[in-house]
mmCIF file of C-alpha atoms in Angstrom:
data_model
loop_
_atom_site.group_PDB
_atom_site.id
_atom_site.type_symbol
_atom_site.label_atom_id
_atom_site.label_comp_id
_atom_site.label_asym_id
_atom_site.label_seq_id
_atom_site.Cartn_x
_atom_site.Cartn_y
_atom_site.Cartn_z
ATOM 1 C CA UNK W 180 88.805 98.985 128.886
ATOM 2 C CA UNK W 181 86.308 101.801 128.882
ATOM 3 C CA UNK W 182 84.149 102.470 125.976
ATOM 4 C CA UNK W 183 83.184 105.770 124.487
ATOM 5 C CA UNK W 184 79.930 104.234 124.211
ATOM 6 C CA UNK W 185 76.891 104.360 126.456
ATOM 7 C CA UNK W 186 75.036 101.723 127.415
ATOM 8 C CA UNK W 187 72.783 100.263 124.649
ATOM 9 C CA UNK W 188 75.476 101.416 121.773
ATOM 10 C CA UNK W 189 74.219 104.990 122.814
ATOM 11 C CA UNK W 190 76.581 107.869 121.731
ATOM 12 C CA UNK W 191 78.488 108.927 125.146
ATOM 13 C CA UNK W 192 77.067 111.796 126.755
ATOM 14 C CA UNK W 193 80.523 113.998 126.510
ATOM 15 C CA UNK W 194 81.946 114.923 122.863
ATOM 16 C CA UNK W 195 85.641 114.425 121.863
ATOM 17 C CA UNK W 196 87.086 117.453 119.446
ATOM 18 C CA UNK W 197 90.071 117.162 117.687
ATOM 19 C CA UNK W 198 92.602 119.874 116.626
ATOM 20 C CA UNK W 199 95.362 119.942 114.623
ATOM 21 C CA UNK W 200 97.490 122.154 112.686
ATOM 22 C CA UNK W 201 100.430 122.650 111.354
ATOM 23 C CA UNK W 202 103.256 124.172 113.325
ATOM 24 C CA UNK W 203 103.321 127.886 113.609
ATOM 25 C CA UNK W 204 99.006 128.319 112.534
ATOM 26 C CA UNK W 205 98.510 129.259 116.037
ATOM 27 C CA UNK W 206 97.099 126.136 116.990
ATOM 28 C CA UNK W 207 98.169 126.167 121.100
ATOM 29 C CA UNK W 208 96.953 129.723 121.946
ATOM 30 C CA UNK W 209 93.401 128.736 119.899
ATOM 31 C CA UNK W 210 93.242 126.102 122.283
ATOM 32 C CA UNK W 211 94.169 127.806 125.122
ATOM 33 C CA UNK W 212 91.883 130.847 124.231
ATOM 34 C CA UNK W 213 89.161 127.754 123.861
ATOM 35 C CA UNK W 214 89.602 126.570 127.098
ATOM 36 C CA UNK W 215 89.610 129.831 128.893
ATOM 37 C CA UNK W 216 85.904 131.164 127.555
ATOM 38 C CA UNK W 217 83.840 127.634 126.667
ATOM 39 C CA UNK W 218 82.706 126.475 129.794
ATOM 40 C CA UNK W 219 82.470 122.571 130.461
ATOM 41 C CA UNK W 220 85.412 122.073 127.903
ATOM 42 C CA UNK W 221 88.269 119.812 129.419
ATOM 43 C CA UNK W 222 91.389 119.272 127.867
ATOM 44 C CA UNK W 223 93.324 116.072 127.097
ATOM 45 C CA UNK W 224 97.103 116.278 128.605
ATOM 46 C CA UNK W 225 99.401 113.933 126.072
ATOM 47 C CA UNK W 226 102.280 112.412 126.749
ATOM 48 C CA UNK W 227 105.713 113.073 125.024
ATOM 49 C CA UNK W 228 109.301 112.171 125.055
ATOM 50 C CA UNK W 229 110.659 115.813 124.024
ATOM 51 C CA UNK W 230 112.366 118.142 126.617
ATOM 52 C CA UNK W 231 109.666 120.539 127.979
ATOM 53 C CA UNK W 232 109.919 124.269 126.328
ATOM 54 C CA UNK W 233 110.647 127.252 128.184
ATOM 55 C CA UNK W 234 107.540 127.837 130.034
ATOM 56 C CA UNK W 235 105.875 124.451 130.173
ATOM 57 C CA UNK W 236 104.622 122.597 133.197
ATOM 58 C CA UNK W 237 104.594 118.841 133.523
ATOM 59 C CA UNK W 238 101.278 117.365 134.171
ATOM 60 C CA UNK W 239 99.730 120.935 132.397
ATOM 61 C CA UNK W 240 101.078 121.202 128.880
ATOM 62 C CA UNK W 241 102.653 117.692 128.525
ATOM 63 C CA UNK W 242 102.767 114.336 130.395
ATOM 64 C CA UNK W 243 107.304 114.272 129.994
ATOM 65 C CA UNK W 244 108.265 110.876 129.948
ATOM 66 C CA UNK W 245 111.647 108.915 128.388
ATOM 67 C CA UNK W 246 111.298 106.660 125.662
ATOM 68 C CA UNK W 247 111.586 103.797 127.891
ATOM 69 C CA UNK W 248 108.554 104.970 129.657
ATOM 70 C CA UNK W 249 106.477 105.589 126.425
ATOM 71 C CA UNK W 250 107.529 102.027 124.634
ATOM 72 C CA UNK W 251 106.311 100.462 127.967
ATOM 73 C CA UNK W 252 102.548 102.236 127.576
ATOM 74 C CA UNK W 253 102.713 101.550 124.311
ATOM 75 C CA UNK W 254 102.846 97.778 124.949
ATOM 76 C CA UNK W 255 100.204 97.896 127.521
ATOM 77 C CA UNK W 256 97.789 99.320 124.976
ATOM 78 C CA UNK W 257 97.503 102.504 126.876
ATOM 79 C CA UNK W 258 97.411 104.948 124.160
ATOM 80 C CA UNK W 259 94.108 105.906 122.368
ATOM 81 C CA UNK W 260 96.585 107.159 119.488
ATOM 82 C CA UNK W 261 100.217 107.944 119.145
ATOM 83 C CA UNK W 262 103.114 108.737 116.711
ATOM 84 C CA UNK W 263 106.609 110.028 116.110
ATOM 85 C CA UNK W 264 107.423 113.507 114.968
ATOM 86 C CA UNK W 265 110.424 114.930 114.591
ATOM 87 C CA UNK W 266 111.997 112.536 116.280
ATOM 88 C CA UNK W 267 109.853 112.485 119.321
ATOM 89 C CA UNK W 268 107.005 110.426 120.526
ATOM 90 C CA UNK W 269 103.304 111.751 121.562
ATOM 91 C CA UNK W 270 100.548 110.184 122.787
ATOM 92 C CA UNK W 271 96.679 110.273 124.124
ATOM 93 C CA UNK W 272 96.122 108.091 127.398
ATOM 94 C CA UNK W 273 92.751 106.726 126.052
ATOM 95 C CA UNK W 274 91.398 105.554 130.144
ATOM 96 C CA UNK W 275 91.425 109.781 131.276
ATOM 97 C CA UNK W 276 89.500 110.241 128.057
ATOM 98 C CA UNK W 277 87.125 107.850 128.041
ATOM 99 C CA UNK W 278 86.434 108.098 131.603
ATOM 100 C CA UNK W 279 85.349 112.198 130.619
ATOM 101 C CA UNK W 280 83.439 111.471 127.512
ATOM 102 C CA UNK W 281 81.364 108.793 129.653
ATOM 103 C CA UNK W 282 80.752 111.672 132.641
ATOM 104 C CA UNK W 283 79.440 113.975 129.955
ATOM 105 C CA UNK W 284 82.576 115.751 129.533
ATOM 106 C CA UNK W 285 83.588 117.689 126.658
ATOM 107 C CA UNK W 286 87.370 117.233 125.730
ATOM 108 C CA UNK W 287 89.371 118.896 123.341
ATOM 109 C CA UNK W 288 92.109 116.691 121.888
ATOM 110 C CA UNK W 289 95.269 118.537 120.291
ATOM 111 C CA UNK W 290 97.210 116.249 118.168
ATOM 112 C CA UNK W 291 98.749 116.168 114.514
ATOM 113 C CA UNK W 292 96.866 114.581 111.549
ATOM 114 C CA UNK W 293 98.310 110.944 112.353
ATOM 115 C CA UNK W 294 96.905 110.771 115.794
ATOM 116 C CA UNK W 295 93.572 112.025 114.439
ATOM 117 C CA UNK W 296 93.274 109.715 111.827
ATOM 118 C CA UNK W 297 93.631 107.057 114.668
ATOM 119 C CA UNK W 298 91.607 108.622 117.157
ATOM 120 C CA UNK W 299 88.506 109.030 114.385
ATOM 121 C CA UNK W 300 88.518 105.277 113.402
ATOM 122 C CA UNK W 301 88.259 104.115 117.134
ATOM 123 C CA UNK W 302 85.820 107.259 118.370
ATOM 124 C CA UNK W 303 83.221 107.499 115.060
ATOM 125 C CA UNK W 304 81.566 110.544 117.058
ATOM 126 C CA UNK W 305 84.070 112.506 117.966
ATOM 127 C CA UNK W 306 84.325 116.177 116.007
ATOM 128 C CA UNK W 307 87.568 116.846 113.831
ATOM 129 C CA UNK W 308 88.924 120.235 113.193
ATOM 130 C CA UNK W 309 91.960 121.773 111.398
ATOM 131 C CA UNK W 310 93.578 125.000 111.704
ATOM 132 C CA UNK W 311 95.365 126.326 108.548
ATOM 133 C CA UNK W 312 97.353 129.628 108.897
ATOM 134 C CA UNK W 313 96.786 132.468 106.292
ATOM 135 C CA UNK W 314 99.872 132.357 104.000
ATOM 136 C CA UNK W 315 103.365 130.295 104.063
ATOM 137 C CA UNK W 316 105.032 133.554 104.646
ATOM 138 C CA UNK W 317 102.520 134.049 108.141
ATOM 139 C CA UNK W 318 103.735 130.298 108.976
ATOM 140 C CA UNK W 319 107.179 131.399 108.545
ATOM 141 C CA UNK W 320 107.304 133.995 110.454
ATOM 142 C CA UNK W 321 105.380 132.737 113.254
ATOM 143 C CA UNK W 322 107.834 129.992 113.393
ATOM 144 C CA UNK W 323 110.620 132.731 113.455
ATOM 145 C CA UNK W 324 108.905 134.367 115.910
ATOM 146 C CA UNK W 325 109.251 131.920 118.837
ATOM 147 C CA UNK W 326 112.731 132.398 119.050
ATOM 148 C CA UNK W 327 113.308 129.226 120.281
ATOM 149 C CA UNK W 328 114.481 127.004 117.318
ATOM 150 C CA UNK W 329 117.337 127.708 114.927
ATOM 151 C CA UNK W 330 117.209 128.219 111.200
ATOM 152 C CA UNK W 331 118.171 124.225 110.344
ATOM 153 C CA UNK W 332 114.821 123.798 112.692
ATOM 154 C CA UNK W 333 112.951 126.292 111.516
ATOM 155 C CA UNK W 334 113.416 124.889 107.653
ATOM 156 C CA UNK W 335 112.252 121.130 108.898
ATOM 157 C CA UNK W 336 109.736 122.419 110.761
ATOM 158 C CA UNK W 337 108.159 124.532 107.561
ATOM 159 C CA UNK W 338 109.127 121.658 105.294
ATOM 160 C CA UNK W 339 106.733 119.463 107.942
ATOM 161 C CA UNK W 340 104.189 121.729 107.923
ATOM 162 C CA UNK W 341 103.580 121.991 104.303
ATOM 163 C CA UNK W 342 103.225 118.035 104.091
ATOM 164 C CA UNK W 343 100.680 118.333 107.479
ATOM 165 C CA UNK W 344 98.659 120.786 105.565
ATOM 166 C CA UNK W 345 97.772 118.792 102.794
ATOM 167 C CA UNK W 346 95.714 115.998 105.022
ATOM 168 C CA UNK W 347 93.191 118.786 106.023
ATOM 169 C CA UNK W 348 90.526 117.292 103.725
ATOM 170 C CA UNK W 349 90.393 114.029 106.540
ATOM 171 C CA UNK W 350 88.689 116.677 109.027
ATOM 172 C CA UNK W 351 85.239 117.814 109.574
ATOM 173 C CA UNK W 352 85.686 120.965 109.861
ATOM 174 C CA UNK W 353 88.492 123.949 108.125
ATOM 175 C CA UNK W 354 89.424 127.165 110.005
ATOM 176 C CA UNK W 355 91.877 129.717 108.564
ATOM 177 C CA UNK W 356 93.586 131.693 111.860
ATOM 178 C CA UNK W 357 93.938 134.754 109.628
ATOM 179 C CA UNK W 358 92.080 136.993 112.056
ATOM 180 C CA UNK W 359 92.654 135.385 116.101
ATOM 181 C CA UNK W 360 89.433 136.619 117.083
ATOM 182 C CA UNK W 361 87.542 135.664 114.176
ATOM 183 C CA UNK W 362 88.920 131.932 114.487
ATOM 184 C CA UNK W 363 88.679 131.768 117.753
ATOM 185 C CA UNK W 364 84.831 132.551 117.402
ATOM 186 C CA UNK W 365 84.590 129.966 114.699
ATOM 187 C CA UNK W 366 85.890 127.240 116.984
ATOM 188 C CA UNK W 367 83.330 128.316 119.573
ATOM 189 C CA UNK W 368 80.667 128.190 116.585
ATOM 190 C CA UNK W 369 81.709 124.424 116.156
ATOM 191 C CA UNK W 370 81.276 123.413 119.608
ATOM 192 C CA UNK W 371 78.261 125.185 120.215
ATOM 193 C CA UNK W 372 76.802 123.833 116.993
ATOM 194 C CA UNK W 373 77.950 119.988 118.040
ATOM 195 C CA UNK W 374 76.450 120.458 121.719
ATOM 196 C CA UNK W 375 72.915 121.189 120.323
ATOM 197 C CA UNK W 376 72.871 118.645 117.768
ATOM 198 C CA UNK W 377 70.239 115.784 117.919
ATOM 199 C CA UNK W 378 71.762 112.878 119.403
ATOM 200 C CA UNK W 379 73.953 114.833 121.945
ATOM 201 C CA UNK W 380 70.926 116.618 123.171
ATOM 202 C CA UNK W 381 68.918 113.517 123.612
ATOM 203 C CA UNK W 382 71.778 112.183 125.735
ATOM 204 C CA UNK W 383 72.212 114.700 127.505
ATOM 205 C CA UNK W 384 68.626 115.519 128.346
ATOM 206 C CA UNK W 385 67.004 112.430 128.234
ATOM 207 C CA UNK W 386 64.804 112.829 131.186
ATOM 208 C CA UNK W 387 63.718 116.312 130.424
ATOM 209 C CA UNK W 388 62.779 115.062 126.685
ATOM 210 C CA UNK W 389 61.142 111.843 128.483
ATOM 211 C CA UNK W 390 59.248 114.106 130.486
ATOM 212 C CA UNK W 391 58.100 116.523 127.836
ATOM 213 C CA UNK W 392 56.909 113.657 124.732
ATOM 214 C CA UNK W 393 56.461 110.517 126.888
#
């Protein structure tokens, strides 16, 4: 199996960032915003077992697979992390992302506070980030707001998301999506900040810095 490590134990040219959030901070349209102005960013396409939501595209938003299909991956050790929530199963097929961190890719990883925990004891380099929203009442009624789940739902799903919020501590880095435009710059802040630090550069510009100091 791939490595997210270059050759000689060197970090891997590309840098994995996590996000996660709880459900209804806003996380999705971050990422999507994230994707749409941060050149070079690449995103990581899980797997699930849920139905796909009005809207969705298979292969886009979510590998869809049955249960049968994800036990059988799980087996084969083709996960890089994966858990069950609410009663469905998600997962990160760890051969697409390794292969991108090794080409110098950058790839933003959105999973919940489980898979991250995984994913940051197996990739030591990789950048962790989570999204809080700006008030229970905001998460409320953003849940609400979808339209697509009913009240029973909507209670589990806040229930959830209080006991997802109190892991942020585990990540690097704390964003409050108060303000879209505001967060949305701070998560831009974080990657630009990660893509000039020291050992990144010196990957990625090796030759240059070789040519420069000898």
């Amino acid at each position: 199996m791939a490595s997210p490590q270059a050759a000689g134990g060197e970090t891997a040219p590309g840098t994995l960032f996590i996000i996660s959030a709880p459900s209804g901070a806003g996380k999705t349209s971050l990422v999507r915003a994230m994707l749409e102005t941060i050149p070079g960013l690449a995103v990581s396409v899980s797997h699930t077992t849920r139905a796909p939501r009005p809207g969705e595209r298979p292969g886009v938003d979510y590998h869809f697979v049955s249960r049968d299909e994800f036990d059988a991956m799980v087996a084969r050790h083709e996960f890089l992390e994966h858990a069950e929530v609410f009663g469905n199963c998600y997962g990160t097929g760890q051969q697409a992302v390794f292969d991108l961190l090794q080409a110098g890719q950058d790839v933003l990883l959105e999973i919940d506070w489980q898979g991250a925990r995984q994913v940051r004891e197996r990739i030591a380099s990789s950048v962790s980030i989570f999204i809080l929203p700006p008030s229970r009442q905001a998460l409320e009624a953003r849940l609400r707001g979808r339209g697509q789940d009913d009240e029973a739902v909507i209670r589990q799903r806040t229930r959830g998301a209080i006991g997802e919020m109190s892991h942020f501590r585990e990540f690097d880095y704390l964003v409050i999506n108060d303000d879209f435009d505001v967060a949305l710059e701070d998560l831009r802040a974080i990657v630009r900040a990660r893509r000039n630090h020291m050992d990144v550069q010196v990957v990625r510009h090796g030759c240059l810095i070789r040519d420069l100091v000898g």
